[in-house]
mmCIF file with all atom_site columns, C-alpha atoms in Angstrom:
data_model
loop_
_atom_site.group_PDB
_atom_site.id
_atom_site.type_symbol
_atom_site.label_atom_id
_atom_site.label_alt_id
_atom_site.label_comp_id
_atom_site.label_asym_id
_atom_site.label_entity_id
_atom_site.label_seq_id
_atom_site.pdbx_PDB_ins_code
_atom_site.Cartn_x
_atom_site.Cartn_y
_atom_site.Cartn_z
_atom_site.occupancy
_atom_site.B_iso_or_equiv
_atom_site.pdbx_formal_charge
_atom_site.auth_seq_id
_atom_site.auth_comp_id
_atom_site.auth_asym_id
_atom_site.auth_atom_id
_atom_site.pdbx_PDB_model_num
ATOM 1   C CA . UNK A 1 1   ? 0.000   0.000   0.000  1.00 88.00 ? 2   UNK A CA 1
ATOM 2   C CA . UNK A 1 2   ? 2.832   2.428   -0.217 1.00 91.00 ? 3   UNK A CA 1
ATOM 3   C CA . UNK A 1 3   ? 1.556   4.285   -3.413 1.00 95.00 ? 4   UNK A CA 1
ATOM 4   C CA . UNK A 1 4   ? -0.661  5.448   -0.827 1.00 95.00 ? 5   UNK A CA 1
ATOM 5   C CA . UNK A 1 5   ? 1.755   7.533   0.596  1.00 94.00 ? 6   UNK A CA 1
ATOM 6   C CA . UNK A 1 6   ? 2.104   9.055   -3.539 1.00 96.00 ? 7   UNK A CA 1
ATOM 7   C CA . UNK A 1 7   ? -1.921  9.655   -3.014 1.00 97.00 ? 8   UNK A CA 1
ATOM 8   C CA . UNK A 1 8   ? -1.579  11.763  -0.117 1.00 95.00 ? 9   UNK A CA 1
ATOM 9   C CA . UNK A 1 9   ? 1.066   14.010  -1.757 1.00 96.00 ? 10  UNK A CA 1
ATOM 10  C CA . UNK A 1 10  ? -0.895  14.753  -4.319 1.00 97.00 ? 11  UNK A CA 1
ATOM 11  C CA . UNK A 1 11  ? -3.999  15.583  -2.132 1.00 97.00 ? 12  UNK A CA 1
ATOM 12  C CA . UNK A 1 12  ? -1.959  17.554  -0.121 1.00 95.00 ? 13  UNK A CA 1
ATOM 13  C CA . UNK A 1 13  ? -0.634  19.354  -3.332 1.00 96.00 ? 14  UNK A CA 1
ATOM 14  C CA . UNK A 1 14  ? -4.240  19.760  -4.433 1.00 97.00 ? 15  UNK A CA 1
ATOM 15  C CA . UNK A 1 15  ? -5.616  21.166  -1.049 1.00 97.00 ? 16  UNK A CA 1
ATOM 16  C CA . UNK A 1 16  ? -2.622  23.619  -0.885 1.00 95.00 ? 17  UNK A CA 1
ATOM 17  C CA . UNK A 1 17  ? -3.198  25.250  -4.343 1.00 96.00 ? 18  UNK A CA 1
ATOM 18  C CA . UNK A 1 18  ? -6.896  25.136  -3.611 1.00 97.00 ? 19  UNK A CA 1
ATOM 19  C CA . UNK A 1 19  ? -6.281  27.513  -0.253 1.00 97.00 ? 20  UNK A CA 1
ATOM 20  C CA . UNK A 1 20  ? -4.021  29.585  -1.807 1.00 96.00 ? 21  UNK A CA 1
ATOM 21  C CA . UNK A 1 21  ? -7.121  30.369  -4.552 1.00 97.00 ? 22  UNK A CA 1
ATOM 22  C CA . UNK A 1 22  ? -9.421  31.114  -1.680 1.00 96.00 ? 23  UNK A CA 1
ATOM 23  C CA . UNK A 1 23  ? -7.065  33.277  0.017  1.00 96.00 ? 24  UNK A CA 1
ATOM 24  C CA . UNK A 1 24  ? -6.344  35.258  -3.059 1.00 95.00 ? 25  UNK A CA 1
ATOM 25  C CA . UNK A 1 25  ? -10.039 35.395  -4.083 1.00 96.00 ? 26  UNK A CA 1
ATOM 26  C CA . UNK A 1 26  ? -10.400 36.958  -0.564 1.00 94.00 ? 27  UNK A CA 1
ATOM 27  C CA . UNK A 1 27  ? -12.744 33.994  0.960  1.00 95.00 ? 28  UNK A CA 1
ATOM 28  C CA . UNK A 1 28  ? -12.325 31.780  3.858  1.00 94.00 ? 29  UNK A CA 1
ATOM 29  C CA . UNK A 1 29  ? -9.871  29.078  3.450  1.00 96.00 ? 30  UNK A CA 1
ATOM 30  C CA . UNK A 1 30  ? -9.626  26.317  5.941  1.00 95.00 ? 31  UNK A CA 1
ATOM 31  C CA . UNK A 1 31  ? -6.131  26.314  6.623  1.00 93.00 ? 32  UNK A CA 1
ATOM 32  C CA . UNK A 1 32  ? -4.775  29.671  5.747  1.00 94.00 ? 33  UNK A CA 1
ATOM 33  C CA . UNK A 1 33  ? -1.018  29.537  3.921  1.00 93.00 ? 34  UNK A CA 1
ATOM 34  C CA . UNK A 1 34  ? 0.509   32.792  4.578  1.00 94.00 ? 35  UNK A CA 1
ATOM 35  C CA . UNK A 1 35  ? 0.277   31.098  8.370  1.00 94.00 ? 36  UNK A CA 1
ATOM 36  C CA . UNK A 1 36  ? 3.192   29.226  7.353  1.00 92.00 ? 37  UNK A CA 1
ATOM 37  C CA . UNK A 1 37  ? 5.769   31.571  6.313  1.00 91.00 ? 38  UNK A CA 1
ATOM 38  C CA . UNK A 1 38  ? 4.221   35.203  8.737  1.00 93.00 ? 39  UNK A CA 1
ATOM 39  C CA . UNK A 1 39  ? 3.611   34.165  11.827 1.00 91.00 ? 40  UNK A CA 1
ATOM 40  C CA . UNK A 1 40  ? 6.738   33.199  13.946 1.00 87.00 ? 41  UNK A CA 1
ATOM 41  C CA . UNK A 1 41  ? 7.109   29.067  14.409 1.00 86.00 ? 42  UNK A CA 1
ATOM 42  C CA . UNK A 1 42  ? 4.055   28.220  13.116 1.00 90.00 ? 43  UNK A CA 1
ATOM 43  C CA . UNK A 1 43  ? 5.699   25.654  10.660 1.00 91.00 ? 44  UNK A CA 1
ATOM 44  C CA . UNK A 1 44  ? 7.737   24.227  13.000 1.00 88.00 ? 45  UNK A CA 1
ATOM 45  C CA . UNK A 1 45  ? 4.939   24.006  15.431 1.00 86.00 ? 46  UNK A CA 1
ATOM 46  C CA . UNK A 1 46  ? 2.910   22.125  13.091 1.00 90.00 ? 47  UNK A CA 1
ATOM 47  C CA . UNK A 1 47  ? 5.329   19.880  11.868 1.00 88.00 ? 48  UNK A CA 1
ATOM 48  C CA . UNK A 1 48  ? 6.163   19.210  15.865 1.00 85.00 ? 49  UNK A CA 1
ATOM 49  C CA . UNK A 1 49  ? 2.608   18.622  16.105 1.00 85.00 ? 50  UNK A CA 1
ATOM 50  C CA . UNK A 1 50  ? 1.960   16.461  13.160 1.00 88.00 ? 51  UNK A CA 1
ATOM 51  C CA . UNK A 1 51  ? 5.000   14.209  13.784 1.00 84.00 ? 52  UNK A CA 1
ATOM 52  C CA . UNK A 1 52  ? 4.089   13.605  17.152 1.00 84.00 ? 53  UNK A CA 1
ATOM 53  C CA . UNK A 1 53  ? 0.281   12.984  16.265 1.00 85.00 ? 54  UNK A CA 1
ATOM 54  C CA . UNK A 1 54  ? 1.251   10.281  13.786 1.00 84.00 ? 55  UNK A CA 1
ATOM 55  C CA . UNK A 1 55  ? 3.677   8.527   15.799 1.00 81.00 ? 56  UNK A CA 1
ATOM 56  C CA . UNK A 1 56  ? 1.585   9.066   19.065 1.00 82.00 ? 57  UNK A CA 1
ATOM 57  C CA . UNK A 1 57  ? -1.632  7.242   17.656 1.00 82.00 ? 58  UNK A CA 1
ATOM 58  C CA . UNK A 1 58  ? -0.110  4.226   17.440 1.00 87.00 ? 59  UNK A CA 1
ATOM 59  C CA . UNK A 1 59  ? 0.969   3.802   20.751 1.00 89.00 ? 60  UNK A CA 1
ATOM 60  C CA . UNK A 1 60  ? -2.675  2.874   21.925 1.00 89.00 ? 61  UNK A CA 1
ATOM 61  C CA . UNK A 1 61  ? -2.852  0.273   19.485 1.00 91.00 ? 62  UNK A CA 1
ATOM 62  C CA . UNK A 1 62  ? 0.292   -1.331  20.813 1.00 91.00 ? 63  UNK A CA 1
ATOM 63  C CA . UNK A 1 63  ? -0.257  -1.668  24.493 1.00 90.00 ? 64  UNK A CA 1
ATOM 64  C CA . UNK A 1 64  ? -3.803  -3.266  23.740 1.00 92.00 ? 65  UNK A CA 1
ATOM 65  C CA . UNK A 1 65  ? -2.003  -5.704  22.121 1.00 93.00 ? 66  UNK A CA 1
ATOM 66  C CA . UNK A 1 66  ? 0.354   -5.937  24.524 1.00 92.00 ? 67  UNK A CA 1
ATOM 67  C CA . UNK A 1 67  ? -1.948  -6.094  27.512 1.00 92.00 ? 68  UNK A CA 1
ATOM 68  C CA . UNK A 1 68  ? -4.809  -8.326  25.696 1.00 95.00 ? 69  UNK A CA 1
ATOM 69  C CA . UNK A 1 69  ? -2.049  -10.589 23.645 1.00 94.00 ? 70  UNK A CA 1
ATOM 70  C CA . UNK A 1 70  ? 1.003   -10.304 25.470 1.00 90.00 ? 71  UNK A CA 1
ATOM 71  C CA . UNK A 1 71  ? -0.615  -10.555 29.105 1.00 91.00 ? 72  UNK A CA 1
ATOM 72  C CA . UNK A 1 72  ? -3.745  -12.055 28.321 1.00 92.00 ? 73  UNK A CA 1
ATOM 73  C CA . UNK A 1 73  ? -6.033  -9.092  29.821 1.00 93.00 ? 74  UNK A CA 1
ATOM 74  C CA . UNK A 1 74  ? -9.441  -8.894  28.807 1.00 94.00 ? 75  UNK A CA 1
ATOM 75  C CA . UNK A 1 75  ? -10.352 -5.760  26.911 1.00 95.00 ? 76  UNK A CA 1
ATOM 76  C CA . UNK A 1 76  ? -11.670 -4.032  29.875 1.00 95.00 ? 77  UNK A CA 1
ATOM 77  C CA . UNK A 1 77  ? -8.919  -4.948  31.636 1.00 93.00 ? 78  UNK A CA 1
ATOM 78  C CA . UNK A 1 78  ? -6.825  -3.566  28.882 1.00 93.00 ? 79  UNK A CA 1
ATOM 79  C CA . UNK A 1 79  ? -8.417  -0.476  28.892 1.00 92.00 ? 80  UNK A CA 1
ATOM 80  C CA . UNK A 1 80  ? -8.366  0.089   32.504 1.00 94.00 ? 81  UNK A CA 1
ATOM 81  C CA . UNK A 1 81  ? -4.246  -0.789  32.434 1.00 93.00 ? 82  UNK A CA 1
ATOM 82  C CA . UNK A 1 82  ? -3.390  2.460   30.307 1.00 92.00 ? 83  UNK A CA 1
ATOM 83  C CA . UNK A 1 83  ? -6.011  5.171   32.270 1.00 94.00 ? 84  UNK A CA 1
ATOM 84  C CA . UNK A 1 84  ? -3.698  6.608   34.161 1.00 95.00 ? 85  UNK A CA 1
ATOM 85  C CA . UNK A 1 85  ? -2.626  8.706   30.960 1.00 92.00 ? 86  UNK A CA 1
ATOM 86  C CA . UNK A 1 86  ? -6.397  9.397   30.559 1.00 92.00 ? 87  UNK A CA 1
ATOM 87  C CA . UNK A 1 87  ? -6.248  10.744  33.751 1.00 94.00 ? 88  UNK A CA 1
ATOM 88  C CA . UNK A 1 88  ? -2.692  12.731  33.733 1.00 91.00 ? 89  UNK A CA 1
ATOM 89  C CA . UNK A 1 89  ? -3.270  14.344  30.540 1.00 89.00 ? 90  UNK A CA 1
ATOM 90  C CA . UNK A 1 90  ? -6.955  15.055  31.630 1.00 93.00 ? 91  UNK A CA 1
ATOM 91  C CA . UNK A 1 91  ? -5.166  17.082  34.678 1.00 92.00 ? 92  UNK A CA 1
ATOM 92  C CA . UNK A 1 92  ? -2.354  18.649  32.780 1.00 89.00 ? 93  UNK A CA 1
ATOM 93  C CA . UNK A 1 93  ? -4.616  20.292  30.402 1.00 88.00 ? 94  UNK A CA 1
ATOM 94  C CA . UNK A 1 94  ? -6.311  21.933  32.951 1.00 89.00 ? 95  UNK A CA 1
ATOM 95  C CA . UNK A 1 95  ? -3.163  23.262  34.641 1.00 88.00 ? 96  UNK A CA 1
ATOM 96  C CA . UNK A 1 96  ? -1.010  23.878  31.235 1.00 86.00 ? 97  UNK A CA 1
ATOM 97  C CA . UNK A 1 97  ? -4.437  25.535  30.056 1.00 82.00 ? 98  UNK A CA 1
ATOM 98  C CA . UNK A 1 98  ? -3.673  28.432  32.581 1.00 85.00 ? 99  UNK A CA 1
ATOM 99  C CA . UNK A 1 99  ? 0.588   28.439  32.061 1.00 88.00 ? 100 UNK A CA 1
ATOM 100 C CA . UNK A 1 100 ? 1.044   28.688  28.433 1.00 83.00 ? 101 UNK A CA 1
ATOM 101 C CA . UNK A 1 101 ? 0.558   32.016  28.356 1.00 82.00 ? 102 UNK A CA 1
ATOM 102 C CA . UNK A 1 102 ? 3.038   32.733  30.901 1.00 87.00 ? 103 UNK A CA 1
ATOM 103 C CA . UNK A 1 103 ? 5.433   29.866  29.546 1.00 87.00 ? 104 UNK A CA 1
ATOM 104 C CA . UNK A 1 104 ? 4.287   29.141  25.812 1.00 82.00 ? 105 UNK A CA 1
ATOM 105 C CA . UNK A 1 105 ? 7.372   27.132  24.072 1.00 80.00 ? 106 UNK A CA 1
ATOM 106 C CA . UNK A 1 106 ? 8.884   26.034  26.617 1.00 86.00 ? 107 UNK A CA 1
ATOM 107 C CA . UNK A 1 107 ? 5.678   24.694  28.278 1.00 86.00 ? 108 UNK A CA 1
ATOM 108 C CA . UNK A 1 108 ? 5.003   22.710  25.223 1.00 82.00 ? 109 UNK A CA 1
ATOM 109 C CA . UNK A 1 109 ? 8.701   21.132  24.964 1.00 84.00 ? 110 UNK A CA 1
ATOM 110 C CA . UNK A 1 110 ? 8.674   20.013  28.456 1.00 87.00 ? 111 UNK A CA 1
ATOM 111 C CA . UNK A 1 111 ? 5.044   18.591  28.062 1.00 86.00 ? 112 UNK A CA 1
ATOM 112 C CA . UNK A 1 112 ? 6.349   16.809  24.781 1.00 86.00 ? 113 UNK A CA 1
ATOM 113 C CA . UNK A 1 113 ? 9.745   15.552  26.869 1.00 89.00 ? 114 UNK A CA 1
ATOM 114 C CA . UNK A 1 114 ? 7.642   14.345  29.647 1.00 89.00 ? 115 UNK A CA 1
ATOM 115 C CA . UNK A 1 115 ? 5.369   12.331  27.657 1.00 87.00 ? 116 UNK A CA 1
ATOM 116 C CA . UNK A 1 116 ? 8.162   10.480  26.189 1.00 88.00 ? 117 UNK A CA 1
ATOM 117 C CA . UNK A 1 117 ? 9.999   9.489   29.761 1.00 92.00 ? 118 UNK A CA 1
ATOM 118 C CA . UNK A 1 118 ? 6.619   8.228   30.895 1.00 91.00 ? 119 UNK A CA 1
ATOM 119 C CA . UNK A 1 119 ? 6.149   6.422   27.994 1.00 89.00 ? 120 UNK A CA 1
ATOM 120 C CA . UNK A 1 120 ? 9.937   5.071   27.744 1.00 91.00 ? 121 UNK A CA 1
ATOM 121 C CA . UNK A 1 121 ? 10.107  4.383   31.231 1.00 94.00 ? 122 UNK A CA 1
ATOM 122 C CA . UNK A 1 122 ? 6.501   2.219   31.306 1.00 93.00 ? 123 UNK A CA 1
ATOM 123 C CA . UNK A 1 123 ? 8.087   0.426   28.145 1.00 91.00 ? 124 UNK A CA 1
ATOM 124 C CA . UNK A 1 124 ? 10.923  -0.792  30.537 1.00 94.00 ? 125 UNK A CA 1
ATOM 125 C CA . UNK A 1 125 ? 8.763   -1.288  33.336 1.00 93.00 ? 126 UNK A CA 1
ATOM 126 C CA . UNK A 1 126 ? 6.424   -3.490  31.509 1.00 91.00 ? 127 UNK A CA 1
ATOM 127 C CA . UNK A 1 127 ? 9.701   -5.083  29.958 1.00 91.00 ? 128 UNK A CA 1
ATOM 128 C CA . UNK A 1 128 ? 10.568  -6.495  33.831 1.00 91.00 ? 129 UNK A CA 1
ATOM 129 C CA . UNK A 1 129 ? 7.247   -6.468  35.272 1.00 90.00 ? 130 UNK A CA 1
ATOM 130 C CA . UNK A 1 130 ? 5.490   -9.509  36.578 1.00 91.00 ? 131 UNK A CA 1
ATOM 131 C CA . UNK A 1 131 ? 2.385   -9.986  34.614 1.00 87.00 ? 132 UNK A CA 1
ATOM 132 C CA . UNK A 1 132 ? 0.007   -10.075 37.986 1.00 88.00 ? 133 UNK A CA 1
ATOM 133 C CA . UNK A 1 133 ? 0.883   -6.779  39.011 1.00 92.00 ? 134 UNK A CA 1
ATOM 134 C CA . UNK A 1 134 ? 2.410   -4.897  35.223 1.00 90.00 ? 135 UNK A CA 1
ATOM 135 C CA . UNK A 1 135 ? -0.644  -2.114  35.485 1.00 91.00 ? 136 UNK A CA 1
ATOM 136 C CA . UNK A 1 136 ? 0.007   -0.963  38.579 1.00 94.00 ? 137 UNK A CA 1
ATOM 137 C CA . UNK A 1 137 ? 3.773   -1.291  38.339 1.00 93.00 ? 138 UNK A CA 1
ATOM 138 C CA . UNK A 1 138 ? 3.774   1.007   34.802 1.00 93.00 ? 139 UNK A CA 1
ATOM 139 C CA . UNK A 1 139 ? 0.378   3.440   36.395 1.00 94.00 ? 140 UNK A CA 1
ATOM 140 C CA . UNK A 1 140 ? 2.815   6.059   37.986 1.00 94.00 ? 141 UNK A CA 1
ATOM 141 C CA . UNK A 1 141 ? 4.500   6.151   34.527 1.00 93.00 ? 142 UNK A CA 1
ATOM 142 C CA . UNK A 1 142 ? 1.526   7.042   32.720 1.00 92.00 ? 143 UNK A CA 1
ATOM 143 C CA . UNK A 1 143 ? 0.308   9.000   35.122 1.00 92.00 ? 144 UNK A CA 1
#
């Protein structure tokens, strides 16, 4: 399926020239171009965001496997193993929600650096964990 991957560069091509028409006809694109090359970091801030989207989707995929293959947890069970994220990112949204003004950047580069060490560190937790008590043992981590 990797002429997929040709399929989505041409979309993207097509969607690109199609905003640039709107903007120039003076009507409301959906994603506005001149974004990319006036405002300050806006590129790299959405190519920081995009990467991290598509790698971080995945993730979810892989410790249900891991949980309901690997440990032999029921779905539920699965579920239940990886809330503690639910719950931290849940909370940290409500706090970073009132910092970024005062932090912005920086606030999102240490949000982004903390996500990975919880998520390396409950990938070598679960690595050495006994199966009977791997959720709790990785929880703090995803917390």
């Amino acid at each position: 399926l990797w002429w997929l991957f040709l399929a989505g560069v041409a979309i993207l091509v097509v969607f690109v020239r199609r905003q640039r028409r709107l903007v120039a006809r003076d009507a409301q694109p959906l994603l506005d171009p001149r974004l990319f090359t006036t405002v300050r970091g806006y590129a790299a801030g959405a190519g920081v965001g995009t990467l991290y989207f598509v790698g971080f989707s995945g993730v979810w995929l892989v410790f249900a496997l891991f949980y309901q293959h690997g440990l032999g947890f029921s779905p539920l069970l699965s579920g239940l193993a990886v809330t503690p994220f639910a719950l931290g990112s849940a909370s940290a949204a409500v706090v970073a929600g009132r910092l970024v003004d005062r932090f912005g950047r920086l606030l999102t580069v240490c949000g982004l650096l903390g996500v990975i060490t919880g998520l390396g560190t409950t990938a070598l937790l679960l690595r050495f964990a006994p199966v009977d008590i791997a959720p709790w043992v990785a929880a703090p981590a995803l917390l």
